[in-house]
Coordinates of C-alpha atoms in Angstrom, one line a residue:
M1 CA -23.4 28.2 -7.3
K2 CA -23.9 24.8 -8.8
P3 CA -22.4 21.9 -6.9
A4 CA -20.3 20.8 -9.8
K5 CA -18.8 24.3 -10.2
F6 CA -18.2 24.6 -6.5
L7 CA -16.5 21.2 -6.2
T8 CA -14.3 21.9 -9.2
A9 CA -13.3 25.4 -8.2
R10 CA -9.6 25.9 -7.7
S11 CA -10.1 27.0 -4.1
T12 CA -12.2 24.0 -3.3
V13 CA -9.8 21.5 -4.8
M14 CA -6.8 23.1 -3.1
T15 CA -8.6 23.1 0.2
L16 CA -9.6 19.5 0.0
L17 CA -6.2 18.4 -1.2
I18 CA -4.5 20.3 1.6
A19 CA -6.9 18.9 4.2
V20 CA -6.5 15.2 3.1
S21 CA -2.7 15.6 2.7
S22 CA -2.4 17.2 6.2
A23 CA -4.5 14.4 7.7
L24 CA -2.2 11.8 6.2
L25 CA 0.9 13.8 7.2
L26 CA -0.4 13.8 10.7
T27 CA -0.4 10.0 10.8
C28 CA 3.4 10.2 10.3
F29 CA 3.8 12.1 13.6
L30 CA 1.1 10.7 15.7
P31 CA 1.3 6.9 16.3
Q32 CA -1.8 5.2 15.0
R33 CA -3.6 2.1 16.1
S34 CA -3.1 0.5 12.7
S35 CA 0.7 1.1 12.8
G36 CA 1.1 -0.9 16.0
D37 CA -0.7 -3.9 17.4
G38 CA -4.1 -2.2 16.9
N39 CA -4.3 -1.1 20.6
I40 CA -4.7 2.6 21.7
P41 CA -1.3 4.3 21.4
P42 CA 0.4 5.3 24.7
W43 CA 0.3 9.0 23.9
V44 CA -3.5 8.9 24.2
G45 CA -3.3 7.7 27.8
R46 CA -0.9 10.5 28.7
L47 CA -3.3 13.2 27.5
P48 CA -4.9 15.4 30.2
E49 CA -8.6 14.7 30.6
Q50 CA -9.7 17.9 28.8
F51 CA -7.9 16.7 25.7
H52 CA -9.4 13.2 25.5
F53 CA -11.7 14.5 22.8
L54 CA -8.7 14.3 20.4
S55 CA -9.0 10.6 20.6
S56 CA -12.7 10.0 21.3
L57 CA -14.3 12.7 19.1
L58 CA -11.6 13.5 16.5
G59 CA -10.1 10.0 16.4
L60 CA -6.5 11.3 15.9
D61 CA -5.2 7.9 17.0
N62 CA -7.0 6.3 14.1
I63 CA -7.3 9.0 11.4
V64 CA -7.8 6.6 8.5
G65 CA -10.7 5.0 10.3
A66 CA -12.3 8.2 11.4
G67 CA -15.6 9.3 9.9
W68 CA -14.5 12.9 9.2
F69 CA -11.6 11.6 7.1
A70 CA -13.9 9.4 5.1
F71 CA -16.1 12.5 4.5
L72 CA -13.1 14.5 3.3
V73 CA -12.1 11.7 0.9
G74 CA -15.7 11.4 -0.3
L75 CA -15.8 15.2 -1.1
F76 CA -12.5 14.9 -2.9
S77 CA -13.8 12.0 -4.9
C78 CA -16.8 14.0 -6.0
S79 CA -14.6 16.9 -7.0
L80 CA -12.4 14.5 -9.1
I81 CA -15.5 12.9 -10.7
F82 CA -16.7 16.3 -12.0
S83 CA -13.2 17.2 -13.1
T84 CA -12.9 13.8 -15.0
L85 CA -16.2 14.5 -16.8
A86 CA -14.9 17.9 -17.8
Q87 CA -11.7 16.3 -19.1
Y88 CA -13.7 13.8 -21.1
K89 CA -15.6 16.6 -22.8
T90 CA -12.4 18.4 -23.5
A91 CA -10.8 15.3 -25.0
M92 CA -13.9 14.7 -27.2
S93 CA -13.8 18.3 -28.3
Q94 CA -10.1 18.1 -29.2
A95 CA -10.5 14.9 -31.1
R96 CA -13.5 16.1 -33.2
R97 CA -12.9 19.8 -33.6
L98 CA -12.6 21.4 -37.0
P99 CA -10.6 24.6 -37.3
S100 CA -12.0 27.7 -39.0
G101 CA -11.4 28.3 -42.7
S102 CA -9.5 31.5 -42.1
I103 CA -5.8 31.3 -43.1
P104 CA -3.4 32.2 -40.3
D105 CA -0.3 34.2 -41.0
E106 CA 2.1 31.4 -39.8
S107 CA 0.8 28.9 -42.4
I108 CA 3.0 27.6 -45.2
R109 CA 1.9 27.8 -48.9
L110 CA 2.4 24.8 -51.1
K111 CA 1.5 24.2 -54.7
L112 CA 0.6 20.5 -54.5
S113 CA -2.5 18.5 -55.4
P114 CA -4.6 17.6 -52.3
S115 CA -4.5 13.8 -53.2
L116 CA -0.7 13.8 -53.3
L117 CA -0.5 15.8 -50.0
A118 CA -2.9 13.4 -48.3
Q119 CA -0.9 10.4 -49.4
R120 CA 2.4 11.8 -48.1
L121 CA 0.8 13.0 -44.8
Q122 CA -0.5 9.5 -44.3
T123 CA 3.1 8.1 -45.0
A124 CA 4.3 10.5 -42.2
G125 CA 1.8 9.0 -39.7
Y126 CA -0.9 11.6 -40.0
R127 CA -4.5 10.5 -40.4
L128 CA -7.5 12.5 -41.6
A129 CA -9.6 13.5 -38.5
G130 CA -12.1 15.8 -40.1
S131 CA -12.9 18.0 -43.1
G132 CA -15.3 20.5 -44.3
E133 CA -15.6 24.0 -46.0
G134 CA -12.1 23.9 -47.5
V135 CA -10.4 22.7 -44.3
E136 CA -8.8 19.3 -43.6
R137 CA -7.4 18.3 -40.3
Y138 CA -4.7 15.6 -40.1
V139 CA -3.7 14.2 -36.7
K140 CA -0.8 12.1 -35.6
N141 CA -1.1 10.2 -32.2
R142 CA -4.7 10.9 -31.8
W143 CA -4.8 8.9 -28.6
G144 CA -2.7 11.6 -27.0
Y145 CA -5.8 13.7 -26.5
W146 CA -7.0 11.2 -23.9
G147 CA -3.9 11.3 -21.7
N148 CA -5.3 13.9 -19.2
F149 CA -8.6 12.2 -19.1
L150 CA -7.0 8.8 -18.2
I151 CA -4.9 10.5 -15.5
H152 CA -8.0 12.0 -14.0
L153 CA -9.9 8.7 -14.4
G154 CA -7.0 6.9 -12.6
L155 CA -7.1 9.4 -9.8
V156 CA -10.8 9.0 -9.4
T157 CA -10.4 5.2 -9.3
V158 CA -7.7 5.4 -6.7
V159 CA -9.5 7.8 -4.4
L160 CA -12.9 6.1 -4.8
F161 CA -11.5 2.6 -4.0
S162 CA -9.4 4.2 -1.2
L163 CA -12.7 5.4 0.2
V164 CA -14.1 1.9 -0.1
Y165 CA -11.1 0.5 1.7
I166 CA -11.4 3.1 4.5
V167 CA -15.1 2.5 5.0
T168 CA -15.0 -1.3 4.8
R169 CA -11.6 -1.8 6.6
H170 CA -11.5 -5.1 8.5
R171 CA -8.1 -6.3 9.6
V172 CA -7.4 -9.0 12.1
L173 CA -3.9 -9.4 13.6
L174 CA -3.1 -12.4 15.7
R175 CA 0.0 -14.1 17.1
L176 CA 0.2 -17.8 16.6
T177 CA 2.3 -20.3 18.6
G178 CA 3.4 -23.6 17.2
G179 CA 1.8 -26.8 18.3
E180 CA -1.5 -25.3 19.5
M181 CA -4.7 -23.9 18.2
T182 CA -5.4 -20.2 18.7
L183 CA -9.1 -19.6 19.1
L184 CA -10.4 -16.3 17.6
T185 CA -12.1 -15.2 20.7
P186 CA -12.0 -11.6 22.2
G187 CA -8.6 -11.1 23.7
N188 CA -6.8 -13.5 21.4
F189 CA -6.5 -11.1 18.5
V190 CA -6.6 -7.4 17.5
E191 CA -9.3 -6.3 15.2
M192 CA -9.3 -3.0 13.3
K193 CA -12.5 -1.8 11.6
G194 CA -13.5 1.0 9.4
V195 CA -16.5 3.3 9.5
M196 CA -18.9 0.7 8.1
P197 CA -17.1 -2.6 8.0
L198 CA -18.5 -5.6 6.2
Q199 CA -19.6 -8.3 8.7
R200 CA -17.4 -11.2 7.8
R201 CA -17.4 -14.3 10.0
L202 CA -14.0 -15.1 11.4
P203 CA -12.7 -18.7 11.5
A204 CA -13.1 -20.5 14.8
G205 CA -9.4 -21.1 15.2
I206 CA -6.0 -21.2 13.5
S207 CA -3.0 -23.4 14.2
L208 CA 0.6 -22.9 13.3
I209 CA 1.7 -26.2 12.0
R210 CA 5.2 -25.2 10.7
L211 CA 7.3 -22.1 10.4
E212 CA 10.3 -22.1 8.1
P213 CA 12.8 -19.2 8.0
R214 CA 15.7 -19.3 5.6
F215 CA 18.7 -17.0 5.6
W216 CA 21.4 -15.7 3.3
K217 CA 25.1 -16.2 4.0
N218 CA 25.2 -12.7 5.6
D219 CA 22.4 -13.8 8.1
K220 CA 19.8 -11.6 6.4
L221 CA 16.3 -13.2 6.1
E222 CA 15.9 -14.8 2.7
F223 CA 12.5 -16.5 3.1
L224 CA 9.8 -16.9 5.7
S225 CA 6.8 -19.2 5.3
S226 CA 4.2 -20.7 7.5
E227 CA 1.9 -23.7 7.2
L228 CA -1.4 -22.9 8.8
S229 CA -4.5 -24.9 9.7
F230 CA -7.8 -23.1 9.7
T231 CA -10.9 -24.4 11.4
D232 CA -14.1 -22.8 10.1
R233 CA -16.2 -23.8 13.0
P234 CA -15.8 -26.1 16.1
G235 CA -15.6 -29.7 15.0
S236 CA -15.3 -29.0 11.3
Q237 CA -12.5 -30.4 9.1
P238 CA -9.4 -28.2 9.2
R239 CA -8.2 -26.6 6.0
R240 CA -4.5 -26.1 5.2
V241 CA -3.2 -22.7 4.1
D242 CA 0.4 -21.9 3.2
V243 CA 1.6 -18.3 3.3
A244 CA 5.0 -16.6 3.0
L245 CA 6.5 -13.2 2.8
C246 CA 5.3 -11.6 -0.5
D247 CA 3.1 -14.7 -1.1
K248 CA -0.4 -14.2 0.3
S249 CA -3.2 -16.8 0.3
Q250 CA -7.0 -16.6 0.4
Y251 CA -9.2 -18.1 3.1
G252 CA -12.9 -17.4 2.6
P253 CA -13.4 -13.6 2.5
F254 CA -10.0 -12.9 4.0
I255 CA -6.6 -12.5 2.4
V256 CA -4.0 -14.1 4.7
Y257 CA -0.6 -12.4 5.0
Q258 CA 2.6 -13.6 6.6
M259 CA 4.0 -10.8 8.7
N260 CA 7.7 -10.2 9.1
A261 CA 7.6 -10.9 12.9
Y262 CA 8.6 -14.3 14.3
G263 CA 10.8 -15.9 17.0
R264 CA 10.6 -18.4 19.8
A265 CA 7.9 -18.6 22.5
F266 CA 9.1 -20.0 25.9
D267 CA 6.5 -21.4 28.3
L268 CA 7.7 -20.7 31.9
L269 CA 6.3 -22.1 35.1
F270 CA 7.0 -20.0 38.2
E271 CA 6.6 -21.2 41.8
S272 CA 6.7 -18.8 44.7
P273 CA 8.2 -19.7 48.2
R274 CA 4.6 -20.3 49.4
G275 CA 4.0 -22.9 46.7
E276 CA 1.8 -20.7 44.4
R277 CA 2.3 -21.5 40.8
H278 CA 1.5 -19.6 37.6
G279 CA 2.6 -20.0 34.0
Q280 CA 3.6 -17.3 31.6
R281 CA 4.6 -17.3 28.0
F282 CA 7.6 -15.3 27.0
F283 CA 7.9 -14.2 23.3
L284 CA 11.4 -13.4 22.1
P285 CA 12.2 -12.2 18.5
Y286 CA 14.5 -14.3 16.4
P287 CA 18.2 -13.1 16.6
P288 CA 19.3 -10.8 13.8
S289 CA 22.6 -12.7 13.3
H290 CA 24.3 -15.9 14.6
M291 CA 26.6 -13.7 16.8
K292 CA 23.8 -11.7 18.3
A293 CA 20.9 -12.7 20.6
G294 CA 17.2 -12.1 20.4
Y295 CA 16.3 -9.9 23.4
G296 CA 13.0 -9.1 25.1
D297 CA 11.5 -8.3 28.5
T298 CA 8.0 -8.6 30.1
A299 CA 6.4 -7.8 33.4
L300 CA 5.9 -10.8 35.6
E301 CA 2.2 -11.2 36.1
G302 CA 0.9 -10.3 39.6
T303 CA 4.2 -8.8 40.7
D304 CA 6.4 -5.7 40.4
L305 CA 9.2 -7.7 38.9
L306 CA 10.6 -7.4 35.4
L307 CA 11.7 -10.5 33.5
K308 CA 14.4 -10.1 30.8
G309 CA 15.5 -12.8 28.5
K310 CA 17.6 -13.6 25.5
F311 CA 18.6 -16.6 23.3
Y312 CA 21.0 -17.3 20.5
T313 CA 20.2 -19.4 17.4
D314 CA 23.1 -21.8 18.0
S315 CA 24.7 -22.4 21.4
K316 CA 28.1 -22.4 19.5
R317 CA 27.1 -19.2 17.6
Q318 CA 28.1 -20.7 14.2
S319 CA 24.8 -20.7 12.3
M320 CA 21.4 -19.0 11.9
K321 CA 19.8 -22.4 12.0
L322 CA 18.0 -23.1 15.3
N323 CA 20.1 -25.7 17.3
S324 CA 18.6 -26.3 20.8
P325 CA 19.7 -22.9 22.3
P326 CA 19.4 -22.3 26.0
L327 CA 17.3 -19.5 27.4
Y328 CA 19.0 -16.8 29.5
L329 CA 16.8 -15.1 32.1
R330 CA 17.3 -12.2 34.4
L331 CA 14.9 -11.1 37.1
Q332 CA 14.8 -7.4 38.2
R333 CA 12.9 -5.2 40.6
G334 CA 13.5 -1.7 39.2
Q335 CA 17.3 -1.5 38.7
E336 CA 18.0 -4.2 41.3
L337 CA 19.1 -7.6 39.9
L338 CA 17.5 -10.4 41.8
G339 CA 18.9 -13.3 39.9
E340 CA 19.8 -14.9 36.5
V341 CA 19.7 -18.4 35.2
T342 CA 20.3 -20.4 32.0
L343 CA 17.6 -22.9 31.1
Q344 CA 17.1 -25.8 28.7
P345 CA 13.6 -27.2 28.1
G346 CA 12.4 -29.2 31.1
A347 CA 15.0 -27.7 33.4
A348 CA 14.1 -26.0 36.7
K349 CA 16.2 -23.5 38.6
V350 CA 15.9 -20.8 41.2
L351 CA 15.6 -17.3 39.9
G352 CA 15.7 -14.8 42.7
P353 CA 12.8 -15.5 45.1
L354 CA 11.1 -17.8 42.5
K355 CA 11.6 -21.2 41.1
V356 CA 11.3 -21.3 37.3
T357 CA 10.8 -24.2 34.9
L358 CA 11.1 -24.0 31.1
T359 CA 8.3 -26.4 30.1
R360 CA 8.3 -25.8 26.4
S361 CA 9.8 -23.9 23.5
S362 CA 8.1 -23.3 20.1
W363 CA 7.9 -21.0 17.2
W364 CA 5.7 -17.9 17.1
T365 CA 4.7 -15.6 14.2
D366 CA 2.2 -12.9 13.5
I367 CA -0.5 -13.4 10.8
L368 CA -2.7 -10.8 9.3
L369 CA -6.2 -11.5 8.0
E370 CA -7.2 -8.7 5.6
G371 CA -11.0 -8.5 5.0
S372 CA -11.0 -4.9 3.6
R373 CA -12.2 -4.3 0.1
G374 CA -10.9 -1.9 -2.5
T375 CA -7.2 -2.8 -2.8
T376 CA -7.6 -4.2 -6.3
G377 CA -9.3 -1.1 -7.5
I378 CA -6.5 1.1 -6.0
F379 CA -3.8 -0.8 -7.9
A380 CA -6.0 -0.7 -11.1
G381 CA -6.3 3.1 -10.7
F382 CA -2.5 3.5 -10.5
A383 CA -2.2 1.4 -13.7
V384 CA -4.7 3.8 -15.4
I385 CA -2.7 6.8 -14.1
L386 CA 0.5 5.3 -15.5
A387 CA -1.2 4.7 -18.9
G388 CA -2.4 8.3 -18.9
V389 CA 1.1 9.6 -18.2
L390 CA 2.7 7.4 -20.9
I391 CA 0.1 8.5 -23.4
S392 CA 0.5 12.2 -22.5
Y393 CA 4.2 12.3 -22.8
C394 CA 5.0 9.5 -25.3
L395 CA 2.1 10.0 -27.7
V396 CA 2.0 13.8 -28.1
P397 CA -0.7 14.6 -30.6
R398 CA 0.3 16.8 -33.6
E399 CA -2.0 18.3 -36.1
I400 CA -1.5 19.6 -39.6
I401 CA -4.3 21.8 -40.8
V402 CA -4.7 22.1 -44.6
R403 CA -6.7 25.0 -46.0
E404 CA -7.2 25.4 -49.8
S405 CA -7.6 28.9 -51.3
G406 CA -7.3 29.8 -55.0
G407 CA -5.7 26.5 -56.0
T408 CA -3.0 26.9 -53.3
L409 CA -2.7 24.7 -50.1
H410 CA -1.9 26.4 -46.8
L411 CA -0.4 24.2 -44.1
Q412 CA -0.3 24.9 -40.4
Q413 CA 1.2 22.7 -37.7
V414 CA -0.4 22.6 -34.2
A415 CA 1.3 20.8 -31.3
R416 CA -0.2 21.5 -27.9
R417 CA 2.9 20.2 -26.0
F418 CA 6.6 20.4 -26.8
A419 CA 5.9 22.4 -30.0
L420 CA 9.6 23.3 -30.5
F421 CA 10.5 19.6 -30.6
Y422 CA 8.4 19.0 -33.7
R423 CA 9.4 22.0 -35.9
E424 CA 12.0 19.9 -37.6
E425 CA 9.4 17.2 -38.3
F426 CA 7.1 19.8 -40.0
A427 CA 10.1 21.2 -41.9
D428 CA 10.9 17.7 -43.2
I429 CA 7.3 17.3 -44.4
I430 CA 7.4 20.6 -46.2
Q431 CA 10.7 19.8 -47.9
A432 CA 9.4 16.4 -48.9
R433 CA 6.4 18.1 -50.5
Q434 CA 8.6 20.6 -52.4
S435 CA 10.9 17.9 -53.7
G436 CA 7.8 15.8 -54.6
E437 CA 6.3 18.8 -56.4
S438 CA 9.4 19.3 -58.5

């Protein structure tokens, strides 16, 4: 069997479609690296040792980035390419075909001169598309023959550029804290790569200069923007980049996105009874309303203690605008409460067995650097699909075949889609011919 025939066979197409759809459906049930912070999902660590191949070999925790998924999409792309070529040939054949000269039984007889009939068909929107051996073919909405081809071409474009995106995927997610530069060194960011990612040099560091959230009267987020400073290499001149939700920016080979994740970062200094000190940064999400707090918890480094915290936007709880809110902390060991305190920046208090000082409070937000390729082609493919659908259903081609025999014209209407809808149109044309003849 020829490769083209095999790839376009109904069984092959259905098998590939089911395989790709099932893989994508599986990502809805199994947490993926790309859906979280890019780290290995917890369910992988809970697998028995004999099932670790599900992550290491099959890559079920990163299906879109797995080689076998790229192979499936590649096969599906080849199948669509051959189908699209077949649709092109079909469209060309339909656009240029010339019916046989035999007169079908359903044709309508008219005693009218060919020139007058041609004039009136042209007035009705029909154009001569071919003639020969006593047959003339008039077509209305000739572009409609290309609808299926454009749909297939759009599908090919979407799938091919999706494959490009899968293969070249390069996403960098990092959390920035205001007032300091975050160096892009291992451990400071999460990097997600495809099967064959393009090697793109990351900037040396990024600083969060300013974060501005704005809210509607019902406390819902209206606008979120960040002013960033990129340093291409150590010692180079920083470059300012502004981003906002639904307003991306470009930096070198990367598209910079503002993520909908932000809040306050509290720098805490802990001191043990033995005088040992260590600092820890506590990230808390911004409160969802002026009457509710932003909650979070984190394990205290080097101990078995759990630190829980919260803060309000306004100490009087009247506005979503940040207004020097205190930080509320609770220290627990398991379910046992060891202590709780309320801190303002610079304040130091005893929290259970530890002394804690709030040294600084600043904004934090998540920024995504997208270095993958293919997204433009994916959207272009969807545009082509939409054009094909509109052409198929809004520009339905209709044909009127005119055959001449013994000085009499025989008319036949051909509509390949919604034929019943256009019977009245054909009847009006016939009646106009008869009235014109009289």
